[in-house]
Short mmCIF file of C-alpha atoms in Angstrom, two decimals:
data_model
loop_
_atom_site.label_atom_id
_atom_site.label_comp_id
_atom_site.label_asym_id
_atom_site.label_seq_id
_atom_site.Cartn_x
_atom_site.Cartn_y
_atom_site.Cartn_z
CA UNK A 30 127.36 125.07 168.97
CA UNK A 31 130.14 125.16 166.19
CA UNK A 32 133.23 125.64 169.05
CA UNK A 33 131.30 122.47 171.03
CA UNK A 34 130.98 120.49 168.04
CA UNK A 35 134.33 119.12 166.66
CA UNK A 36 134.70 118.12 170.68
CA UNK A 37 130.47 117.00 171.46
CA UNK A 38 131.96 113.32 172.71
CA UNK A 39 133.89 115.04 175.25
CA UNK A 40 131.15 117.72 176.46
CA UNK A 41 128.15 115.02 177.05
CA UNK A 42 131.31 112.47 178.31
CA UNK A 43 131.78 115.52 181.19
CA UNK A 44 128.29 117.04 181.35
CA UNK A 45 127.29 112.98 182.09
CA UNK A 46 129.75 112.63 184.85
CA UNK A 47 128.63 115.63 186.17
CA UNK A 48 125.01 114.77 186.12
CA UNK A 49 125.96 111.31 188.14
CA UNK A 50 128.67 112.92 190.67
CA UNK A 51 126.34 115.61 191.68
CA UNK A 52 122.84 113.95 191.59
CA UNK A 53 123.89 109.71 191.71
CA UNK A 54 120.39 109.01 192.54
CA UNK A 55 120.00 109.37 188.83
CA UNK A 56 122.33 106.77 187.81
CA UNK A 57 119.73 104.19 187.77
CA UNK A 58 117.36 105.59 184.57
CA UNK A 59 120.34 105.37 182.21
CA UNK A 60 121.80 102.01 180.62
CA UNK A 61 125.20 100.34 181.41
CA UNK A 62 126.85 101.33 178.83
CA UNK A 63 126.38 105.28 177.78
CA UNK A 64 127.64 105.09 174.08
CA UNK A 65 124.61 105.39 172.61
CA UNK A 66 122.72 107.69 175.23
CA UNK A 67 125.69 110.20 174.57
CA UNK A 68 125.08 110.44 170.94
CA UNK A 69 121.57 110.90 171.73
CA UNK A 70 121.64 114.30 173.91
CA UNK A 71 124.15 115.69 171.16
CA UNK A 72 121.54 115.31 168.10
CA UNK A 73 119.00 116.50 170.47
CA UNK A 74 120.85 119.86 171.14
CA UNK A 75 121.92 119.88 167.52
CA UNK A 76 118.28 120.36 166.58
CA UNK A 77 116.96 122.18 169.20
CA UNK A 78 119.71 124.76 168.13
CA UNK A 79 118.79 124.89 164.30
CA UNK A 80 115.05 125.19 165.11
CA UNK A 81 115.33 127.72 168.15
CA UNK A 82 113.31 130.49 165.71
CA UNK A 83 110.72 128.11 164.70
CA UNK A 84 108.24 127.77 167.23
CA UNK A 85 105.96 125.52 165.31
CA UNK A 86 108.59 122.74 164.57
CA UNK A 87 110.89 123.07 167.68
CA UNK A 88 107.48 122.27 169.66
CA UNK A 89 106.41 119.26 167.57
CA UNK A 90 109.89 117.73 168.55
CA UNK A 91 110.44 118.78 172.20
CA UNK A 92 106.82 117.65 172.89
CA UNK A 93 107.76 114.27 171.05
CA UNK A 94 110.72 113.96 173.34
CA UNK A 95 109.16 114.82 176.44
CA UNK A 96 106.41 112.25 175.66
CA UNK A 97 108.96 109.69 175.03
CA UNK A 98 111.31 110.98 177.95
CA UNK A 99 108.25 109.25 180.12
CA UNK A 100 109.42 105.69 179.74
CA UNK A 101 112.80 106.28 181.54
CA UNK A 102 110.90 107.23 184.48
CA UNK A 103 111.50 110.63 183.94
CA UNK A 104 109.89 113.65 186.27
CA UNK A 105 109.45 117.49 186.36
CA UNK A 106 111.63 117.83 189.18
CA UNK A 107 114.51 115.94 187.42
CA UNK A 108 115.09 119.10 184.62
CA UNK A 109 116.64 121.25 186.86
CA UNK A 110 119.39 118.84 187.43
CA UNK A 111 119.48 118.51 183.73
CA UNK A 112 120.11 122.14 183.07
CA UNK A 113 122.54 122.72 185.65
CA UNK A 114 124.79 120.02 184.29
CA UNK A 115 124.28 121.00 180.66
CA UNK A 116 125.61 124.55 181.77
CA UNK A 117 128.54 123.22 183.33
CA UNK A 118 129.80 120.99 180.27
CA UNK A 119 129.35 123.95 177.77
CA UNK A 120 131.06 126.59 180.22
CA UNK A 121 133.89 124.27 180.22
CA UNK A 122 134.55 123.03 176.80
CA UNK A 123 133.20 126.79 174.72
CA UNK A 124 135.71 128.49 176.84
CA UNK A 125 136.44 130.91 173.67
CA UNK A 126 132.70 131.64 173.32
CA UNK A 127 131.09 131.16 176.48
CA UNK A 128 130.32 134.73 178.00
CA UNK A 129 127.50 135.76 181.07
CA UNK A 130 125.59 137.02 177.93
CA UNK A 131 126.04 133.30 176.41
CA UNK A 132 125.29 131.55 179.79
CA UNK A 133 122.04 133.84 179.94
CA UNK A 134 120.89 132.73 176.60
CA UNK A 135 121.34 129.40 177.37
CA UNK A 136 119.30 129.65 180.71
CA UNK A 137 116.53 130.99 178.39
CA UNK A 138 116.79 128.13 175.81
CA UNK A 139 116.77 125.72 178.41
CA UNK A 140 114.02 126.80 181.12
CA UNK A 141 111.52 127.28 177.64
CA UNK A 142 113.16 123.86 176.06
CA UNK A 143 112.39 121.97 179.16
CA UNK A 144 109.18 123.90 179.79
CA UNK A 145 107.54 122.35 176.06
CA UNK A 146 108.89 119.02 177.30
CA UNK A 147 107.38 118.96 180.54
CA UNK A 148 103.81 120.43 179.56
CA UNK A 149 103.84 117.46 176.84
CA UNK A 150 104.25 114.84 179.45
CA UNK A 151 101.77 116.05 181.66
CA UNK A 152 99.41 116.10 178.69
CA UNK A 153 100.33 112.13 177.82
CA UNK A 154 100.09 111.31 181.19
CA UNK A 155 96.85 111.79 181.27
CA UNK A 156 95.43 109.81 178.43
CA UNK A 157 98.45 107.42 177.51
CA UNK A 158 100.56 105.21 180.46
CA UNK A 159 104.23 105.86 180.31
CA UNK A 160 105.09 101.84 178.28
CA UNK A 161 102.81 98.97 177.96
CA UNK A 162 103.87 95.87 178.84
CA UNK A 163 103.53 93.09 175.96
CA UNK A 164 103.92 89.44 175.65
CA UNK A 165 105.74 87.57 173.03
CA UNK A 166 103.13 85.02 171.46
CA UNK A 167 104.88 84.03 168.52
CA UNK A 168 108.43 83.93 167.13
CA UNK A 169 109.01 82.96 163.68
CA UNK A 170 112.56 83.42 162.35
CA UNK A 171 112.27 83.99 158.26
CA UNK A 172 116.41 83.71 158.46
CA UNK A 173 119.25 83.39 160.47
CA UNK A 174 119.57 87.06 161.22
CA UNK A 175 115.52 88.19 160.54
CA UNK A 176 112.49 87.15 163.07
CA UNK A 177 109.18 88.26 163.09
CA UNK A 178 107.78 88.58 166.40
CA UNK A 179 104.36 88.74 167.68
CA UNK A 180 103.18 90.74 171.15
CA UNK A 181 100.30 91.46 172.61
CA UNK A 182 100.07 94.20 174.77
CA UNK A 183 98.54 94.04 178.37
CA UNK A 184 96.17 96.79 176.96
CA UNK A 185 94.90 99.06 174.27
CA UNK A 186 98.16 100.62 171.76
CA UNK A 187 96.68 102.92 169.42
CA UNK A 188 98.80 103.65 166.40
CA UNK A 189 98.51 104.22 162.78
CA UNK A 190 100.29 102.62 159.92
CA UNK A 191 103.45 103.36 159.14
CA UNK A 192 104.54 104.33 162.68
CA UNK A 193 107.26 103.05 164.85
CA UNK A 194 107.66 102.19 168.63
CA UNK A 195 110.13 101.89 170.96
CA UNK A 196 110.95 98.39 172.99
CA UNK A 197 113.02 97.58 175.83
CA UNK A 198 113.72 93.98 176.62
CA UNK A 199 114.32 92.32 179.59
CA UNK A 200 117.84 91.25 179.03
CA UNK A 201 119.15 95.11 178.71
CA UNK A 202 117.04 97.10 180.72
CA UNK A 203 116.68 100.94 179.56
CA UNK A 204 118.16 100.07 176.50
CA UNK A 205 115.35 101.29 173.85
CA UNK A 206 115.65 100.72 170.15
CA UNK A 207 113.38 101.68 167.56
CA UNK A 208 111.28 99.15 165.23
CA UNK A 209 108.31 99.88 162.63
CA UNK A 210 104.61 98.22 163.14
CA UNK A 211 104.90 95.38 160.38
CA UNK A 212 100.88 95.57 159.82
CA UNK A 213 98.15 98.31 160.13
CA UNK A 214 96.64 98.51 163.58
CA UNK A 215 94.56 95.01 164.31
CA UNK A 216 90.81 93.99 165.55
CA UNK A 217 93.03 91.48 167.85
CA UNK A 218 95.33 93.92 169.38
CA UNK A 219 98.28 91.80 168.45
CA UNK A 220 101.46 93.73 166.90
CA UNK A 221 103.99 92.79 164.80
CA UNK A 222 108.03 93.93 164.19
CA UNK A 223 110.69 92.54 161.51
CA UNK A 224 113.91 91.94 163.64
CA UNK A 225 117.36 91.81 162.31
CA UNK A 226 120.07 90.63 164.07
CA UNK A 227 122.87 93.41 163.44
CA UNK A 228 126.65 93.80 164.67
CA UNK A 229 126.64 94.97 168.26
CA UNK A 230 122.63 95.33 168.27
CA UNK A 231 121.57 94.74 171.81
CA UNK A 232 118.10 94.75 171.35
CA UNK A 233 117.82 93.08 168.06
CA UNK A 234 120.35 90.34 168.71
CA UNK A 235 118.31 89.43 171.64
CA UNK A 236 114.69 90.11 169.98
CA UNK A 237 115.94 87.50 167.24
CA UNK A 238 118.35 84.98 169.05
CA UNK A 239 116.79 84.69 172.20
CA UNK A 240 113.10 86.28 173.03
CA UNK A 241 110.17 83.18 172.82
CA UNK A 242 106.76 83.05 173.13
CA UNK A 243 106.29 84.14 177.10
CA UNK A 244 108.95 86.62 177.54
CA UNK A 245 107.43 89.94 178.20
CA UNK A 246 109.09 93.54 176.67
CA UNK A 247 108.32 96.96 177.18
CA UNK A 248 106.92 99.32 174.60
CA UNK A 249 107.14 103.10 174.73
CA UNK A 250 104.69 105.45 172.67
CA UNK A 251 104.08 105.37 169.30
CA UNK A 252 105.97 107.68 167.08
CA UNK A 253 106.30 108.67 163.64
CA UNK A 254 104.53 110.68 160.16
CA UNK A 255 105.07 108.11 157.72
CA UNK A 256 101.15 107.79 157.56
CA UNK A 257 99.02 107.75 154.67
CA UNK A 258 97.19 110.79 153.62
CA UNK A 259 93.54 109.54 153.03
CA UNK A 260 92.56 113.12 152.02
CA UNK A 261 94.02 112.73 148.89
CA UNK A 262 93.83 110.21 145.77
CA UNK A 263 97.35 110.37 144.61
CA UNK A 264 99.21 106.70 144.19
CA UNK A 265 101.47 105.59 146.56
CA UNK A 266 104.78 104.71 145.93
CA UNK A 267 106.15 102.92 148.22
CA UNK A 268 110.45 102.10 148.78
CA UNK A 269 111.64 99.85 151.48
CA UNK A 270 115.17 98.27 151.67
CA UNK A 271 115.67 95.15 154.35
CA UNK A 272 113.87 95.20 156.84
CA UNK A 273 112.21 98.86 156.12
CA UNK A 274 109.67 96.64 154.13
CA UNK A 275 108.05 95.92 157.51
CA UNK A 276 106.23 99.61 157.47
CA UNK A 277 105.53 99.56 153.64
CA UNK A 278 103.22 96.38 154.23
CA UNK A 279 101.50 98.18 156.97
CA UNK A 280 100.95 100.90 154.67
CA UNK A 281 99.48 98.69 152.03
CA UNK A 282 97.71 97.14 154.26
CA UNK A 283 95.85 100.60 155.50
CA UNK A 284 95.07 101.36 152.06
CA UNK A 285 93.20 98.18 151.50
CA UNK A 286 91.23 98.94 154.53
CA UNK A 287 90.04 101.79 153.49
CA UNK A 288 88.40 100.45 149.99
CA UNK A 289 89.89 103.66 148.09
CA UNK A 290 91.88 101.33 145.41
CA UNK A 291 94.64 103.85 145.41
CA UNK A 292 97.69 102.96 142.93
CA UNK A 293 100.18 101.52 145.21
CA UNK A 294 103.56 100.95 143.91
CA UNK A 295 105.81 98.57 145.95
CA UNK A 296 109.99 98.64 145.65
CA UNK A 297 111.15 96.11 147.39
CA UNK A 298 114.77 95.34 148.01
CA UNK A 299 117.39 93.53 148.76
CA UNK A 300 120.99 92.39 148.60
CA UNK A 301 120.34 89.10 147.00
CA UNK A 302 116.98 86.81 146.37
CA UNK A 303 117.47 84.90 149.58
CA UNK A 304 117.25 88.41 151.36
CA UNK A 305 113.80 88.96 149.90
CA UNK A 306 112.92 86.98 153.14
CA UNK A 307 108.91 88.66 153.30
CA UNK A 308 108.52 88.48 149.58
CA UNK A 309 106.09 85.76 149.66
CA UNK A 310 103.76 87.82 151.61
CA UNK A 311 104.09 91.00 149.62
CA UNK A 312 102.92 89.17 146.57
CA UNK A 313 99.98 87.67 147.97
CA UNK A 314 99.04 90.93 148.87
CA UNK A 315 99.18 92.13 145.07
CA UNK A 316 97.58 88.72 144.21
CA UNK A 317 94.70 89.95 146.68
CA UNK A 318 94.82 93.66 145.73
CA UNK A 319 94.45 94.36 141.33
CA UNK A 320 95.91 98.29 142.28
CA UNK A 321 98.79 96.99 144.32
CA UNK A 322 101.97 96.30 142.30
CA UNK A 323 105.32 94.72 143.79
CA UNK A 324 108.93 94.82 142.01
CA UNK A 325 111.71 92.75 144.07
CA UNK A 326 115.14 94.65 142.85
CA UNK A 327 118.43 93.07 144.46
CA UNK A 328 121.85 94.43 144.11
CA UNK A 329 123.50 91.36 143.42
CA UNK A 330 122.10 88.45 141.23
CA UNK A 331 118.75 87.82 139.37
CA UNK A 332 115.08 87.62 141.20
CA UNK A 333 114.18 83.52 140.87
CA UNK A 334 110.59 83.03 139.12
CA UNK A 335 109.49 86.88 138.98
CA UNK A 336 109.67 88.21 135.37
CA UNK A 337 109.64 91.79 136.93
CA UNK A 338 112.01 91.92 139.26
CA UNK A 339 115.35 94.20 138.92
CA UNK A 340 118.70 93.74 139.55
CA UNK A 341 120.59 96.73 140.14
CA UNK A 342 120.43 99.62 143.22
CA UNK A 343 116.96 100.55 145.27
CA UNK A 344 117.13 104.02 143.57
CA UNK A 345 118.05 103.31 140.25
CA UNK A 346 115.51 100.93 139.84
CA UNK A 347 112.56 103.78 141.20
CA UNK A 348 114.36 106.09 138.08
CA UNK A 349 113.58 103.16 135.76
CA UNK A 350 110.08 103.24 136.34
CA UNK A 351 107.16 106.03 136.43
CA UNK A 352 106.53 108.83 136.06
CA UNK A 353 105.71 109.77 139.71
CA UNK A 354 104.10 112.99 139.18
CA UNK A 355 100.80 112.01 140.97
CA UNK A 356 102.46 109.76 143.65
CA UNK A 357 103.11 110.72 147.50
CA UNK A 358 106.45 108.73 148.11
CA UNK A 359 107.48 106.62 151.45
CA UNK A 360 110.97 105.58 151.81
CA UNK A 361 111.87 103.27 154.83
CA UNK A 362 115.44 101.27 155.22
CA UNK A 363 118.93 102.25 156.66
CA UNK A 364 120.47 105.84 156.65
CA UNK A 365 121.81 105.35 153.12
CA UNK A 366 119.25 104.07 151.52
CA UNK A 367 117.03 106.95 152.81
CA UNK A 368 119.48 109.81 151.45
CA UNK A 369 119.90 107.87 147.87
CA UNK A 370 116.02 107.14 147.49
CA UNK A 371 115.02 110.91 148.72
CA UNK A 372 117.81 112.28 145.99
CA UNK A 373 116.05 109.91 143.35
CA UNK A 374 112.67 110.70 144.06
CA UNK A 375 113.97 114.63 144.44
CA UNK A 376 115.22 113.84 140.69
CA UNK A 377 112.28 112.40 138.95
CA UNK A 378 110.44 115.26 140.24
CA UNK A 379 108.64 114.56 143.24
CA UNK A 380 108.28 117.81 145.43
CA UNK A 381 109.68 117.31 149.04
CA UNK A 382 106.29 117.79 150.79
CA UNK A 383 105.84 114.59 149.19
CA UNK A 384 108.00 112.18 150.49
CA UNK A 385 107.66 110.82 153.88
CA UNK A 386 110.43 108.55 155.83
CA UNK A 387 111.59 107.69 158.92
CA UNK A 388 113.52 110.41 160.57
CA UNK A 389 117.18 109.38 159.07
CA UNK A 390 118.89 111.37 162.55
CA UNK A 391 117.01 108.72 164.65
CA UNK A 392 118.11 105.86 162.72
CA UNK A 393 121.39 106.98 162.66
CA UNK A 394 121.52 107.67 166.45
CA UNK A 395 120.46 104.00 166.93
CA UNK A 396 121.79 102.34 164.40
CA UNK A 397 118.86 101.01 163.08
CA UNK A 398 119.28 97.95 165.32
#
C-alpha cells in the first residue's frame, strides 16, 4: 500500500482499463466519466488495508459496501473479475514489493474481502430491494444555489434520523451522490433533502436547477450512525455548517418525538445571514420545543434580529459556550468543518465515543455535492 500510494491514480486508471478490455460487458454499471469512481476504489482499499486485523470493524464496512454495491446492479459472479483485475494493477505498479508471497496475501484479502461483501448482499436482498424509485412532489428553492426537495418513494424506506441516502437522477445515470434525510422518518412516507448547487456537482446542480415535481430519482439504502442514543439522557449538542443543518433538524425532530425533553443545543452556521437560508424553521422549532436552543453564528457580518447569534468561526463559537461534559455531540457540514468542530469538541473535553458525524472519507470522496 505505501509503494502504490504516491501513484493510486495511475493503478485504478490501469486496473479500470483492465477491468473493461477484458470483461466490456461491464462497461455499462459504471458512469461516463470515471473521476470520481476512481477515487472511490482507492479509499476503499485504503481502509480495508488499515482494518485487515479488525474483524469487527472491517465487517461493519465491507457489509455496508456490499449492501450498497447492490444498486449498480452488482452480482456474485461479477467479483472474480474484480479480483483478477485488482491483481493485475498492483503486480504492475508495486513492482519493488510485489512478490508470489505478496500476490498470495492479496488472493487471501480479496477472496475473504469479497466473501463479507457478498454474504451482506444476499442478506439485503432478502428483506430490502436493491433502490426505490421516488417521485419529486415538491421543489422549493430557499436560494439560488439551495432547494429543498420532496419525494415519495414507490414504497416503504425505513430509516432513522440522522442518516443519509444515496440518489441517482435521471439526467446522469449511475452517478450516486450522497444527501442527509432533512426530517425524522414520516407517518406520510414523504422524504426530504437540502440541495446545494456546488462547482462541478452533477447531481446537485441538477437536483436544484432542473428536477420538478414529476421527475422520478433513484434512492439506494440508507446509511449512516449519526443517530440518537435514546438509552441515555445526556443533552445533545448539535453542529451543522450549510447545508449539514439538514440532519441536525432531523435529529431534533426525533428527540421531540420521543417526549424525553432532552437538552438540545443547536449551532447553526453560516457564511453570512442570507446563508442562514433554514433558519426560520429551526427557530420555530425552539419556539415549539422550551429544551431546544438555536444560536445562528456566521463568519462574516452580524445575525439580523437575533440577540444570540455569533459572528465568528463554527468552532470557536461551540468553545464560547458550555460546558459539554454531559452532552453526546453531532457534527454534520463539509470535510473542514468536520475536522475543526471534532478538534473543538476533542478540546472542551468531550471523549471521542461521543461525537458522531458523517464519515468525513465519504464526503471527501464525493465532494459533498
Amino acid at each position: 500500500m505505501a509503494e502504490i500510494e504516491p501513484v493510486a491514480d495511475k493503478v485504478t486508471s490501469y486496473f479500470y482499463a483492465l477491468l473493461f478490455l477484458r470483461h466490456p460487458d461491464l462497461r455499462v454499471m459504471f458512469p461516463a466519466a470515471m473521476d470520481v469512481q476512481r477515487d472511490r476504489l482507492f479509499k476503499a482499499l485504503v481502509t480495508a488495508a488499515k482494518h485487515v486485523d479488525d474483524a469487527e470493524i472491517l465487517t461493519e464496512y465491507l457489509s455496508h459496501l456490499g449492501r450498497g454495491h447492490r444498486k449498480y446492479g452488482t452480482l456474485a459472479g461479477h467479483y472474480p473479475a474484480v479480483g483478477e483485475c485488482l491483481l493485475g494493477a498492483l503486480s504492475r505498479h508495486a513492482t519493488s514489493s510485489w512478490s508470489a508471497e505478496t500476490e498470495a496475501a492479496w488472493v487471501r484479502a480479496y477472496t475473504a474481502v469479497s466473501q463479507i461483501m457478498i454474504d451482506a448482499a444476499a442478506e439485503d436482498e432478502a428483506v430490502a430491494p436493491a433502490w426505490w424509485q421516488a417521485e419529486v412532489i415538491a421543489h422549493e428553492l430557499r436560494t439560488p444555489e439551495i432547494a429543498v426537495v420532496t419525494v415519495r418513494p414507490d414504497q416503504p424506506y425505513p430509516f432513522l434520523a440522522g442518516q443519509y441516502t444515496t440518489v441517482e437522477t435521471p439526467w446522469w445515470p449511475r452517478v450516486w451522490r450522497h444527501y442527509s434525510f432533512a426530517t425524522a422518518p414520516r407517518a406520510d412516507g414523504l422524504l426530504s433533502f437540502h440541495v446545494k448547487a456546488v462547482p462541478a456537482g452533477w447531481v446537485s446542480n441538477v437536483l436544484v436547477r432542473r428536477a420538478r415535481p414529476g421527475d422520478v430519482i433513484r434512492l439506494g439504502a440508507p446509511g449512516g450512525s449519526m443517530t440518537v442514543d435514546h438509552t441515555t439522557r445526556n443533552g445533545l449538542l448539535c453542529v451543522g455548517g450549510g447545508t449539514g443543518i439538514a440532519p441536525i433538524k432531523a435529529l431534533v425532530e426525533d428527540v421531540a418525538e420521543r417526549g424525553s425533553r432532552r437538552p438540545v443545543e443547536v449551532f447553526y452556521g453560516a457564511r453570512s445571514d442570507y446563508d442562514l437560508y433554514d433558519i426560520d424553521t429551526m427557530l420555530r422549532l425552539e419556539q415549539v420545543h422550551p429544551w431546544l436552543s438555536v444560536r445562528p453564528v456566521v463568519a462574516t457580518g452580524a445575525v439580523r434580529g437575533r440577540p444570540n447569534g455569533v459572528s465568528g468561526q463554527l468552532p470557536d463559537a461551540v468553545r464560547r459556550y458550555g460546558p459539554w461534559r454531559e452532552y453526546d455531540a453531532y457534527l454534520s457540514g463539509p470535510p473542514g468543518l468536520i475536522r475543526s468542530g471534532v478538534d473543538a469538541l476533542l478540546g472542551v473535553g468531550i471523549p471521542s465515543d461521543r461525537i458522531r458525524h458523517d464519515s468525513v472519507e465519504e464526503l471527501v470522496t464525493t465532494g459533498y455535492r
